[in-house]
PDB file of C-alpha atoms in Angstrom:
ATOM      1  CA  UNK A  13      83.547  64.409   6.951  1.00 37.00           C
ATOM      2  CA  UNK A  14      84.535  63.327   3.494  1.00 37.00           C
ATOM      3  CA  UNK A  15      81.714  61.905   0.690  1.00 38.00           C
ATOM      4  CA  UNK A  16      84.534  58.880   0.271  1.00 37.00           C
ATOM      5  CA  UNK A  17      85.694  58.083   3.691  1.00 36.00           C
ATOM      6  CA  UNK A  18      83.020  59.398   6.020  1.00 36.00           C
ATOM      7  CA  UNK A  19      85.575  60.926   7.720  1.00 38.00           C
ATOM      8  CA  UNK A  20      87.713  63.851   7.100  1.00 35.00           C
ATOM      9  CA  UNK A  21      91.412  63.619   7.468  1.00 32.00           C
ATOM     10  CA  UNK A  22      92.004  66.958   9.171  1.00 33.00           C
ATOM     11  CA  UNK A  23      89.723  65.167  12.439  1.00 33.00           C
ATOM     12  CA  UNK A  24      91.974  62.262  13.468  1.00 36.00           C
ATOM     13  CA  UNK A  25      95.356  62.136  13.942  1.00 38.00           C
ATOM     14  CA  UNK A  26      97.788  60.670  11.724  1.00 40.00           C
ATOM     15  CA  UNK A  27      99.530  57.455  12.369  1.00 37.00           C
ATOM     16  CA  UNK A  28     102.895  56.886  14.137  1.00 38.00           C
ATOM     17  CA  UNK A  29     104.260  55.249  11.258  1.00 40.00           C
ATOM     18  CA  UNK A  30     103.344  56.635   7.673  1.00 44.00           C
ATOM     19  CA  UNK A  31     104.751  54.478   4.644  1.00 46.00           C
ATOM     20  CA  UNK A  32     105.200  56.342   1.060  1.00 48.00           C
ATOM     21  CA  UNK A  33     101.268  54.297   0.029  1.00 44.00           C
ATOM     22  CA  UNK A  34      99.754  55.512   3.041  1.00 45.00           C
ATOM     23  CA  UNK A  35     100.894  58.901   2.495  1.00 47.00           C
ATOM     24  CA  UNK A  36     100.253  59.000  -1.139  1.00 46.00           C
ATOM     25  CA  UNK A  37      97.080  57.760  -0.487  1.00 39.00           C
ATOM     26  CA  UNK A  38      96.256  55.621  -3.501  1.00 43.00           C
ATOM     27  CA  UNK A  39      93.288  53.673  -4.257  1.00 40.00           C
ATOM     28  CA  UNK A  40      94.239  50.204  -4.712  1.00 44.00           C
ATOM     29  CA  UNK A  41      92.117  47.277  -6.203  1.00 39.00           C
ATOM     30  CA  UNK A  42      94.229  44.710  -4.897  1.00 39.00           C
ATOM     31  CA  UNK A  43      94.540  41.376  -6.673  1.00 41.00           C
ATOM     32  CA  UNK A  44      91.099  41.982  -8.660  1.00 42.00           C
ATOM     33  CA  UNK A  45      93.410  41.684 -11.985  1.00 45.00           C
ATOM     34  CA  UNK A  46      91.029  44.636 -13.032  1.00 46.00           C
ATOM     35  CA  UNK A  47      91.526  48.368 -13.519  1.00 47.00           C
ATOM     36  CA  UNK A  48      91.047  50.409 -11.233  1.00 47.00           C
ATOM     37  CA  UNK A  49      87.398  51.870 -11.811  1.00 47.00           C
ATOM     38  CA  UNK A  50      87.686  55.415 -13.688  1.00 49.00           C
ATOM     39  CA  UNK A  51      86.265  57.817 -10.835  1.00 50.00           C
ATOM     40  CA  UNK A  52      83.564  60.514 -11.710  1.00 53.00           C
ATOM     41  CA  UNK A  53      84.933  63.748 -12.619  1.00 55.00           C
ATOM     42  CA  UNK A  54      85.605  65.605  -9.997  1.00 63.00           C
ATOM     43  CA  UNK A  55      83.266  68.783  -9.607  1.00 69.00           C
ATOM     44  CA  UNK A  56      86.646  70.451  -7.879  1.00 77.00           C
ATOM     45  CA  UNK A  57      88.737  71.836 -10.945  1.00 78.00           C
ATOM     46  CA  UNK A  58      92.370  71.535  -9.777  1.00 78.00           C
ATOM     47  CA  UNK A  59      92.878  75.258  -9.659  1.00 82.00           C
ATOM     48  CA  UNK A  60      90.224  75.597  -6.718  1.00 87.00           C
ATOM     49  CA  UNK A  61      92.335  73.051  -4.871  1.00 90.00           C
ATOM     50  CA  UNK A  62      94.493  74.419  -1.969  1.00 95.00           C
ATOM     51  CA  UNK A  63      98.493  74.002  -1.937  1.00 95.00           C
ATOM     52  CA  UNK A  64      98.361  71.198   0.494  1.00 95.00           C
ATOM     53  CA  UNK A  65      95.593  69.741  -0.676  1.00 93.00           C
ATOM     54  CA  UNK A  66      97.118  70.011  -4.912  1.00 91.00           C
ATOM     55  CA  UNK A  67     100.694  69.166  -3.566  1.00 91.00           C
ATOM     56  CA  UNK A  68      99.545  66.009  -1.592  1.00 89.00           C
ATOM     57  CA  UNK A  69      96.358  64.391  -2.885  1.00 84.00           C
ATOM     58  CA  UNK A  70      96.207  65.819  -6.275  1.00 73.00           C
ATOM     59  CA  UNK A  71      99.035  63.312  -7.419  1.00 75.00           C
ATOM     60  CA  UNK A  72      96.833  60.056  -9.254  1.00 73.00           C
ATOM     61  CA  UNK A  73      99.737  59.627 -11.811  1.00 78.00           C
ATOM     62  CA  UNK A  74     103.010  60.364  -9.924  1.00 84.00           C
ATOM     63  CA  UNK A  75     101.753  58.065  -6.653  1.00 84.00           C
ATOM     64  CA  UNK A  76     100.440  55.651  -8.901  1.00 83.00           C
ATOM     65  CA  UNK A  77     104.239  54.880 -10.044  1.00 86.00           C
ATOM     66  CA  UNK A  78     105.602  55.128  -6.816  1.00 90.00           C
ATOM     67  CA  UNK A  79     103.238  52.817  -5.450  1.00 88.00           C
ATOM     68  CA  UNK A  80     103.776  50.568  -8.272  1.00 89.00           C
ATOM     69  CA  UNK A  81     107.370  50.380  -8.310  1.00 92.00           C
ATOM     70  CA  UNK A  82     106.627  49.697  -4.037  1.00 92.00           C
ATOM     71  CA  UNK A  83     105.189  47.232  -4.266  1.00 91.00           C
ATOM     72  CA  UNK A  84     107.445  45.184  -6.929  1.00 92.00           C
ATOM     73  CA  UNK A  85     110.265  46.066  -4.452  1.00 94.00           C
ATOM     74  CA  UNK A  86     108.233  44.561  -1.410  1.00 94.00           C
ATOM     75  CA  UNK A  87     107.081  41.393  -3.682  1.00 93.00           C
ATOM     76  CA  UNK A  88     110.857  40.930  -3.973  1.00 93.00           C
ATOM     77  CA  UNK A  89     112.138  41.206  -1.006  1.00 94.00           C
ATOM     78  CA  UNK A  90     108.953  38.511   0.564  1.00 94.00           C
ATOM     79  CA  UNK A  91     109.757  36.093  -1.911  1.00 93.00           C
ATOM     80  CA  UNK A  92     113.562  36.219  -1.098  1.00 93.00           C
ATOM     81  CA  UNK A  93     112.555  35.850   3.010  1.00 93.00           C
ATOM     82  CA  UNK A  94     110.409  32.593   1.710  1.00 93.00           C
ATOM     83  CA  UNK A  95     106.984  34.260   1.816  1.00 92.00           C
ATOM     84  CA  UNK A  96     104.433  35.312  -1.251  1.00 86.00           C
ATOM     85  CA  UNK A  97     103.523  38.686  -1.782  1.00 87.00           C
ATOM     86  CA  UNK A  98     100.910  39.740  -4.978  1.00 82.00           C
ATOM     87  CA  UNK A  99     103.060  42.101  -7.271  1.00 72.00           C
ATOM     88  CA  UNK A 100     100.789  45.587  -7.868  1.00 68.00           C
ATOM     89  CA  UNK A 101      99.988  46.378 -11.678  1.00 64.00           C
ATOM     90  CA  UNK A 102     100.111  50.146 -11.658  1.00 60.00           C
ATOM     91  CA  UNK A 103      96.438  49.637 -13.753  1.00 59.00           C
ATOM     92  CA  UNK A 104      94.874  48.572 -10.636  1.00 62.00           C
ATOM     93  CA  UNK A 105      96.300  51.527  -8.565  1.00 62.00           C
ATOM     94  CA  UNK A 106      93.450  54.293  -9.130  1.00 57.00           C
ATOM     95  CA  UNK A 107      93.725  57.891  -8.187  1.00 55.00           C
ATOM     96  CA  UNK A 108      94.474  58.938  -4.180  1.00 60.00           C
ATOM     97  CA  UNK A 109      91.519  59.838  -1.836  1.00 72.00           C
ATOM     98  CA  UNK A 110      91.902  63.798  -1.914  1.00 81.00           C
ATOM     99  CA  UNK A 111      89.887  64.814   1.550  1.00 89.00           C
ATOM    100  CA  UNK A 112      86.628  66.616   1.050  1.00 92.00           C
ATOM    101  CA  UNK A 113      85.947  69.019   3.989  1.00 94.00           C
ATOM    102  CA  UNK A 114      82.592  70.586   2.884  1.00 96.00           C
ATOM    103  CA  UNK A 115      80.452  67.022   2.980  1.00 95.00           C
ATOM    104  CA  UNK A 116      79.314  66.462  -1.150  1.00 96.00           C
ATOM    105  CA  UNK A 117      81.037  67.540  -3.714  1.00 95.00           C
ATOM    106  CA  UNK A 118      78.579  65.983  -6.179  1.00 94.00           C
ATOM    107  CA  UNK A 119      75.868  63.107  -6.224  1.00 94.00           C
ATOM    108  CA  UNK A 120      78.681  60.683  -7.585  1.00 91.00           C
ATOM    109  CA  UNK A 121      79.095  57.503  -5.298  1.00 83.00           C
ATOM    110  CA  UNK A 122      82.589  56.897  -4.215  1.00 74.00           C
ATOM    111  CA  UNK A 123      84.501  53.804  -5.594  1.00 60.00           C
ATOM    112  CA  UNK A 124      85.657  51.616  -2.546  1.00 55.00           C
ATOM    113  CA  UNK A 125      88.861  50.930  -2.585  1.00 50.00           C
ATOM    114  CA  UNK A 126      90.443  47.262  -2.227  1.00 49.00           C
ATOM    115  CA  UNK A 127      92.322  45.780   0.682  1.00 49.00           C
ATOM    116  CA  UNK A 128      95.556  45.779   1.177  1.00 51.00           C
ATOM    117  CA  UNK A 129      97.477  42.169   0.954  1.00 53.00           C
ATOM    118  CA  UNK A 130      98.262  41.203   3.723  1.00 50.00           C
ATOM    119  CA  UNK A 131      94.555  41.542   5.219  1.00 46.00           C
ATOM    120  CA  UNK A 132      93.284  39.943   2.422  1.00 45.00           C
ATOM    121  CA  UNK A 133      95.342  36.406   3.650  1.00 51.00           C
ATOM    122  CA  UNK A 134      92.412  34.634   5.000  1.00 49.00           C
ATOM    123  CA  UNK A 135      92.849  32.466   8.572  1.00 52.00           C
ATOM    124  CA  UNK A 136      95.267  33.825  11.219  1.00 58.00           C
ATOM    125  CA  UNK A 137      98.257  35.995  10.286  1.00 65.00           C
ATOM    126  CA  UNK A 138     101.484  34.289  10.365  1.00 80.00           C
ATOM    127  CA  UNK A 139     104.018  36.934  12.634  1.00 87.00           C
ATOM    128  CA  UNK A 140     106.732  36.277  10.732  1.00 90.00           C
ATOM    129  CA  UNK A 141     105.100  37.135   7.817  1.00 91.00           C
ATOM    130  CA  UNK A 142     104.219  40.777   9.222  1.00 91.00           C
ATOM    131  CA  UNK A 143     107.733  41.343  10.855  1.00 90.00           C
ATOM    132  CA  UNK A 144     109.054  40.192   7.457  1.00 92.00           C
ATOM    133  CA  UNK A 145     106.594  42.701   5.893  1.00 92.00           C
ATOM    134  CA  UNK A 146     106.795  45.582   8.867  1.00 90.00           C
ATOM    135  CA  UNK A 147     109.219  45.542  10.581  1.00 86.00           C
ATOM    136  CA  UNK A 148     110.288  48.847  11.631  1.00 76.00           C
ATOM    137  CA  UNK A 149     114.302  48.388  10.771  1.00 80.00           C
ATOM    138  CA  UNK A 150     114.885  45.559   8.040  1.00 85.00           C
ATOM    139  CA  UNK A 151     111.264  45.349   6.887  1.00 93.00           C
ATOM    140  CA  UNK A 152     110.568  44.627   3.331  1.00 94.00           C
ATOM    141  CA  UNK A 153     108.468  47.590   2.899  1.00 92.00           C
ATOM    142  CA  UNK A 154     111.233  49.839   4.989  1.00 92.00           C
ATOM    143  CA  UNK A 155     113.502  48.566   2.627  1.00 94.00           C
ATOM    144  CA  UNK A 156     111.593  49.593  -0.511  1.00 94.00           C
ATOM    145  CA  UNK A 157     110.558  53.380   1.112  1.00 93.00           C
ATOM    146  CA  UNK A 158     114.488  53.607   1.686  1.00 94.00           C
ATOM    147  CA  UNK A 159     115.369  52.622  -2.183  1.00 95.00           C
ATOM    148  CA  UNK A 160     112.625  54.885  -3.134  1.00 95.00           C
ATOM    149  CA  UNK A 161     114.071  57.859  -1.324  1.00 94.00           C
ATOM    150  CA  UNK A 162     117.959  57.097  -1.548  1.00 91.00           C
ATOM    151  CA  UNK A 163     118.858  57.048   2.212  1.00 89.00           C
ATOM    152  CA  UNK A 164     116.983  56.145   5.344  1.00 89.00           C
ATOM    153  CA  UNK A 165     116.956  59.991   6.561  1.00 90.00           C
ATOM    154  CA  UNK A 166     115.385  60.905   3.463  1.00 92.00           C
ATOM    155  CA  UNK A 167     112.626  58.611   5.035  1.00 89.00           C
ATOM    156  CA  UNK A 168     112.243  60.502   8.039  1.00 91.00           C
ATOM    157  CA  UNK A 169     112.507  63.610   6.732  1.00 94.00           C
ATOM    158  CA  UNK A 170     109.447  62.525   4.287  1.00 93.00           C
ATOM    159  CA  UNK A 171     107.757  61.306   7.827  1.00 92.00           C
ATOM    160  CA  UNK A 172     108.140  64.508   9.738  1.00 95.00           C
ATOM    161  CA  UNK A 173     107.147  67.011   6.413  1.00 96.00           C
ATOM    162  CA  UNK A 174     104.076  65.363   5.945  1.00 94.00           C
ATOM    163  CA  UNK A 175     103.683  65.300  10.101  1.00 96.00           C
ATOM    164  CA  UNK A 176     104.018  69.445   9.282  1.00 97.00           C
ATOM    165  CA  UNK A 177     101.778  69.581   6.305  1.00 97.00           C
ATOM    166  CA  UNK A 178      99.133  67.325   8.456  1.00 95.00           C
ATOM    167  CA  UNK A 179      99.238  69.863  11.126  1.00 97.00           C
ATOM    168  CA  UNK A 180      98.914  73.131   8.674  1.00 98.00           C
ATOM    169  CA  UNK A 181      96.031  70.981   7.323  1.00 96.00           C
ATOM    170  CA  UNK A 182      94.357  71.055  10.490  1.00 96.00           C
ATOM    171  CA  UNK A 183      95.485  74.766  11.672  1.00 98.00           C
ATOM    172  CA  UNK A 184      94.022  76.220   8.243  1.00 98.00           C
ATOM    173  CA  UNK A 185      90.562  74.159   8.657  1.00 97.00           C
ATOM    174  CA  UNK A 186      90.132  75.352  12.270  1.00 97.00           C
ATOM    175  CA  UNK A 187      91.344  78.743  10.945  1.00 98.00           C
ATOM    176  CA  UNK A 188      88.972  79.205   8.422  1.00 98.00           C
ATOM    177  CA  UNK A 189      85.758  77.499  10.209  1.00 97.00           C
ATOM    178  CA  UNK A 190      86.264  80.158  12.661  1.00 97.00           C
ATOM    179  CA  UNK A 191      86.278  83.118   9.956  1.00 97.00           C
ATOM    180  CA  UNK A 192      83.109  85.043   9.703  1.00 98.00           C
ATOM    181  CA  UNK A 193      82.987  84.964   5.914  1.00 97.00           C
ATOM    182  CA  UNK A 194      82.618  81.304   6.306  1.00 98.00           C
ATOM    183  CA  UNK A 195      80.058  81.659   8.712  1.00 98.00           C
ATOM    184  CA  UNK A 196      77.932  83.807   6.576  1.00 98.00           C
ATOM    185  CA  UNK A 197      78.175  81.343   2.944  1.00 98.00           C
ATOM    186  CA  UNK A 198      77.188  78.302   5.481  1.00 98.00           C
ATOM    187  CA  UNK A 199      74.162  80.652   6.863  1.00 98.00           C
ATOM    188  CA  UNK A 200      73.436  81.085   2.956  1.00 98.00           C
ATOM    189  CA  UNK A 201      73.620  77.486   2.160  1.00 98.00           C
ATOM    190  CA  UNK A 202      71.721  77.193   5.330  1.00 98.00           C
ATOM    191  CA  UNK A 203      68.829  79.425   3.921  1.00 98.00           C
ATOM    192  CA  UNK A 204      68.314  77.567   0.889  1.00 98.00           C
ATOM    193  CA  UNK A 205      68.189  74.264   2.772  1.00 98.00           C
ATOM    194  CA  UNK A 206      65.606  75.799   4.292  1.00 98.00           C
ATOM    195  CA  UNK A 207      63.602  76.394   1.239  1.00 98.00           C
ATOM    196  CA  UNK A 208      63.750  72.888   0.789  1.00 97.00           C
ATOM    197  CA  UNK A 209      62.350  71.672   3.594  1.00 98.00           C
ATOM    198  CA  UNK A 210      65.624  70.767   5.773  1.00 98.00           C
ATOM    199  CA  UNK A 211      67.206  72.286   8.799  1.00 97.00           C
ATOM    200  CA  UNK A 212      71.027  71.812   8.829  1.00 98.00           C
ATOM    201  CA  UNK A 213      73.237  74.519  10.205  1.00 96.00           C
ATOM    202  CA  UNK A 214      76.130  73.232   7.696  1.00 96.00           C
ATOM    203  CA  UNK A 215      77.178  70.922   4.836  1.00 97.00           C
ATOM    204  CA  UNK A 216      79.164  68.426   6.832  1.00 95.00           C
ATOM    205  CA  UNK A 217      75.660  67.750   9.413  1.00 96.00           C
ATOM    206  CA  UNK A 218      73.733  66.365   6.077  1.00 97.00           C
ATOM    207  CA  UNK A 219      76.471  63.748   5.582  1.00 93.00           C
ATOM    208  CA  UNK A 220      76.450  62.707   9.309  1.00 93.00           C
ATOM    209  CA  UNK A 221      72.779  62.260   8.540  1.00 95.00           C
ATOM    210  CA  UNK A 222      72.883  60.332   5.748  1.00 95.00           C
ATOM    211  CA  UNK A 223      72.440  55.960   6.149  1.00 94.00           C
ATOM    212  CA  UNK A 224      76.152  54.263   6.258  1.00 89.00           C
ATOM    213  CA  UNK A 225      75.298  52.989   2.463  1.00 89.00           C
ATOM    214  CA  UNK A 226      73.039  55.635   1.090  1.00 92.00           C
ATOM    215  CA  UNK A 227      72.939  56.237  -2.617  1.00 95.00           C
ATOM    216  CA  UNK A 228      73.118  59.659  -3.042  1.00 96.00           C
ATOM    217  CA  UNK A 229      70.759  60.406  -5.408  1.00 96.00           C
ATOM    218  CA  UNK A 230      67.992  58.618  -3.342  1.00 96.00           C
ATOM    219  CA  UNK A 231      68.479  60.768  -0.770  1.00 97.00           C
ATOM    220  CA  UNK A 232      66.161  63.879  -0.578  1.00 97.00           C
ATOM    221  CA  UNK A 233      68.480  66.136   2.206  1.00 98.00           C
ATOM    222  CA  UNK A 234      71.596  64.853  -0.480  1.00 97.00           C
ATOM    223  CA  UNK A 235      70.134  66.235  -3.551  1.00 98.00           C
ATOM    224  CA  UNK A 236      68.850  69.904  -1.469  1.00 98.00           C
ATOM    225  CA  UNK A 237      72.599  69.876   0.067  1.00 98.00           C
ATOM    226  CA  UNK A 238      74.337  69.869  -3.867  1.00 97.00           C
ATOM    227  CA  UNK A 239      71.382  71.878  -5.194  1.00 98.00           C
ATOM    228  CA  UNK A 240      72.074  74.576  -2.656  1.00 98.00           C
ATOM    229  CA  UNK A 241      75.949  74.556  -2.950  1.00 98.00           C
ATOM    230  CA  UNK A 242      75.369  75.415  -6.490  1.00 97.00           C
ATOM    231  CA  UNK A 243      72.750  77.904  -5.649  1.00 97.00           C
ATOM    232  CA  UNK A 244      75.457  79.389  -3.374  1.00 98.00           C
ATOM    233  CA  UNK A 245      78.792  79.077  -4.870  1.00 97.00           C
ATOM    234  CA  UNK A 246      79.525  76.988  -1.627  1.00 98.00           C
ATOM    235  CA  UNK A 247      82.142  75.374  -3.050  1.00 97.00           C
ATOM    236  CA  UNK A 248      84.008  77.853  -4.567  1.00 96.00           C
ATOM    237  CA  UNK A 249      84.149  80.194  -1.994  1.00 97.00           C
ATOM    238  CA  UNK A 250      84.666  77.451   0.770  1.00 98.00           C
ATOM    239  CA  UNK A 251      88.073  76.412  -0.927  1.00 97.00           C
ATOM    240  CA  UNK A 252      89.427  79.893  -1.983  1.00 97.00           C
ATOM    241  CA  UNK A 253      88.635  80.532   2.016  1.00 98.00           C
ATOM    242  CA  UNK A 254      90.522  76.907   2.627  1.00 98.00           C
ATOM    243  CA  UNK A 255      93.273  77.938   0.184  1.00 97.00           C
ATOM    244  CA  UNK A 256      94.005  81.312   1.716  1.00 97.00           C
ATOM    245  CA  UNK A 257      93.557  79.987   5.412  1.00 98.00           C
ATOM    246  CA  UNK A 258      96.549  76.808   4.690  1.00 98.00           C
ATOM    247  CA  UNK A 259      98.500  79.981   2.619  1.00 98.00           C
ATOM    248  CA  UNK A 260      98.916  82.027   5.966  1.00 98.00           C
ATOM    249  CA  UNK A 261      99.182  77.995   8.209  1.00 98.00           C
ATOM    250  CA  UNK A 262     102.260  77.349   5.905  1.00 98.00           C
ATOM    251  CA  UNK A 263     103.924  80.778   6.190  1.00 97.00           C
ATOM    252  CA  UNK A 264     105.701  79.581   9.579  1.00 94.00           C
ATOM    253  CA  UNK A 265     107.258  76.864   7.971  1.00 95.00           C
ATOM    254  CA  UNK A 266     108.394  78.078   4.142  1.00 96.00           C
ATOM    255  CA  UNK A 267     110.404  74.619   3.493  1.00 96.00           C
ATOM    256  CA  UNK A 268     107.581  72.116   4.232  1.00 97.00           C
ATOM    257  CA  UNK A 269     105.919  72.471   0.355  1.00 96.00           C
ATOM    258  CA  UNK A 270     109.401  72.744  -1.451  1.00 96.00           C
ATOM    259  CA  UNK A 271     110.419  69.773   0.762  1.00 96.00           C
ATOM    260  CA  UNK A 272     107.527  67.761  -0.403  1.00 95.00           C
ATOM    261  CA  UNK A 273     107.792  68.413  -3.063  1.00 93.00           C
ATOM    262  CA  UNK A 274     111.450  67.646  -3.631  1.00 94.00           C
ATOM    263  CA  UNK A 275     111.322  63.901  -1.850  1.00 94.00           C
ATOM    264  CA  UNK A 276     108.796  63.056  -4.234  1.00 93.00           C
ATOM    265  CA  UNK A 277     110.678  63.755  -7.272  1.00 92.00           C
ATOM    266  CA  UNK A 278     113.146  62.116  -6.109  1.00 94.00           C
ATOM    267  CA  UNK A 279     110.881  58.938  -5.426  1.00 93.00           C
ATOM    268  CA  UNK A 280     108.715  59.399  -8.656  1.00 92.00           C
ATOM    269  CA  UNK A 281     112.515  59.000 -10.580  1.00 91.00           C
ATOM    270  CA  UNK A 282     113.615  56.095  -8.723  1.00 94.00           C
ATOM    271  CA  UNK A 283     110.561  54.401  -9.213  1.00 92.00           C
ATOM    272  CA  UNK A 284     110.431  54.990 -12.925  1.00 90.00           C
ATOM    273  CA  UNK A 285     113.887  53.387 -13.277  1.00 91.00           C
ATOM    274  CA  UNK A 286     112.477  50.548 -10.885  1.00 92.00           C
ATOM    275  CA  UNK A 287     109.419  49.983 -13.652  1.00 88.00           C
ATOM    276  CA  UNK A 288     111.748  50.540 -16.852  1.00 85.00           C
ATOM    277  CA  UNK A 289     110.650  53.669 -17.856  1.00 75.00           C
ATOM    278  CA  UNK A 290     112.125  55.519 -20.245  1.00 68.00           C
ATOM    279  CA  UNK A 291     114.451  58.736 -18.879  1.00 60.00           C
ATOM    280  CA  UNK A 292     113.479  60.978 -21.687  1.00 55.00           C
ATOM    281  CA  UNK A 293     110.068  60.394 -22.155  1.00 57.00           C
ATOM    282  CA  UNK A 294     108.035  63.727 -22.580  1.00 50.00           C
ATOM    283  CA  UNK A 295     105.028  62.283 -20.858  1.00 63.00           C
ATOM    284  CA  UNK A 296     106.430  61.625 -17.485  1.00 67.00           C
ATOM    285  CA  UNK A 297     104.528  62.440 -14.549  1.00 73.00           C
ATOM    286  CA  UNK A 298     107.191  63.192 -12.610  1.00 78.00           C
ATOM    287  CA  UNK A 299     106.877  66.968 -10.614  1.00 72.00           C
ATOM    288  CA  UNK A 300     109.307  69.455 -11.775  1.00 69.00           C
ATOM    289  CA  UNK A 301     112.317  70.028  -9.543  1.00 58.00           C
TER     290      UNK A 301
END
C-alpha cells in the first residue's frame, strides 16, 4: 500500500508496454497552466532510500526534463499527422511517485496528480488519434522514446531493465517481509498501537482501514500509526532492512543498476539538447556516467 496511490507498486504487475513517463513516473498537472504543487518534505531523507528505489523514483529533476522534452517531441509529431496535442511545460511536471511500502510516511496528504491528454479529450476517442499517439511501431510517442534513447533497441533494452529492477523490487519486499527482524519492529510498532487503543498487526492494515478520502490528520488510527513509527524507529529500520534485502535481489543481475542508469543519461542529454539547454551548465541534473 502506498500513502499516494493506495497501492504499492511491488503488488501488481507491471504493464506490457512501459513508455520513458510511465517509467519515470512523474507527476503531471496536465494543461492546468499551473506549477506543479511543491510536495511536503519527505520524512524519507534520500540516504535511507534503497538503490532501486534512489536509482528509479528518486529522479524529480532528471525525469522532469525527459518528460518535458517527450512530450514537445509527441506535440510535434500529432500536429504534423493533423491532430492537437497540449505541449508539457516542465513547471507543471512535479516530482515522480516514489512507492511507500510501510503505509504513512507522515500525516502530509498526497497531491493528486493530473490526467494525462489524451483522457482528458472529452466525448468518444477518435482511433486514429490513439494509433497516431500509440501505436506500437510508428507511434508518435514510440518515436519520441526512440529519439530520446538513440536507437529503437536502446528502447527495449530500457523495457526489459526496468522489467528486472521491477522483479528485484518485488523479490527484496517478499524477502525482507519474511525476515524475522522485520517481524519483531512490526510486533513493536504493534505494541505501541496497542497503547493507543488500536489493534493492527502492521503498518500497511491501518491504511487499508482508512476511508478512500480520509484526511490524515482526522484520523485517530493515522495519527497512533506515525506516532508509533517514531516511537519505534519503524521507518528507519524498515528501509535499511528494504535496502539490504534489494542489495542481495540485485546481486544475480550486477548490470541491471549500471544499465539504468546509463540509458538515462543518455535520455536526460538528449532531452536537454531537445529543450535548449545549455551543454556546460554546472547545474545540470543529468546522472553522472
Amino acid at each position: 500500500m502506498t500513502s499516494s496511490g493506495r497501492k504499492d507498486l511491488g503488488g501488481h504487475r507491471p504493464p506490457r508496454h512501459l513508455t520513458l513517463t510511465a517509467l519515470l513516473l512523474p507527476m503531471v498537472v496536465a494543461c492546468s497552466g499551473a506549477p506543479a504543487p511543491s510536495p511536503a518534505p519527505d520524512p524519507v531523507p534520500p540516504h535511507w532510500l534503497p538503490p532501486i528505489y534512489a536509482a528509479v523514483y528518486d529522479t524529480a529533476e532528471v525525469g522532469g526534463e525527459i518528460t518535458a522534452a517527450q512530450g514537445r517531441l509527441i506535440a510535434r509529431c500529432m500536429r504534423e499527422a493533423g491532430f492537437t496535442y497540449p505541449d508539457l511545460d516542465p513547471a507543471e511536471i512535479g516530482a515522480p511517485d516514489r512507492p511507500r511500502p510501510f503505509g504513512l510516511e507522515s500525516l502530509e496528504q498526497p497531491v493528486a496528480a493530473g490526467e494525462s491528454p489524451i483522457a482528458e479529450q472529452p466525448g468518444r476517442v477518435d482511433q486514429r488519434y490513439v494509433r497516431a499517439l500509440y501505436d506500437d511501431e510508428d507511434g508518435c510517442q514510440t518515436q519520441a522514446d526512440v529519439r530520446l534513447l538513440g536507437e529503437r533497441q536502446s528502447l527495449r533494452s530500457w523495457s526489459e531493465t526496468r522489467v528486472g529492477l521491477y522483479k528485484a523490487e518485488v523479490e527484496a519486499k517478499n524477502l525482507l517481509w519474511r525476515h524475522p527482524d522485520f517481524a519483531e519492529l512490526n510486533a513493536r510498532w504493534a505494541a505501541c498501537m496497542k497503547r493507543s487503543g488500536f489493534t493492527f498487526r502492521d503498518p500497511s492494515q491501518v491504511l487499508d482501514g482508512l476511508p478512500p478520502k480520509a484526511t490524515f490528520r482526522a484520523e485517530p488510527s493515522a495519527r497512533a500509526d506515525v506516532a508509533c513509527k517514531d516511537r519505534t524507529g519503524y521507518l528507519r529500520s524498515a528501509y535499511t532492512g528494504l535496502a539490504r534485502a534489494q542489495r542481495h535481489a540485485l546481486a544475480g543481475s550486477p548490470d541491471l543498476l549500471p544499465t539504468w542508469k546509463a540509458l538515462l543519461r543518455r535520455q536526460c542529454d538528449t532531452a536537454r539538447q531537445i529543450l535548449a539547454r545549455p551543454a556546460a551548465e554546472a547545474s545540470s541534473p543529468c546522472p553522472a556516467a
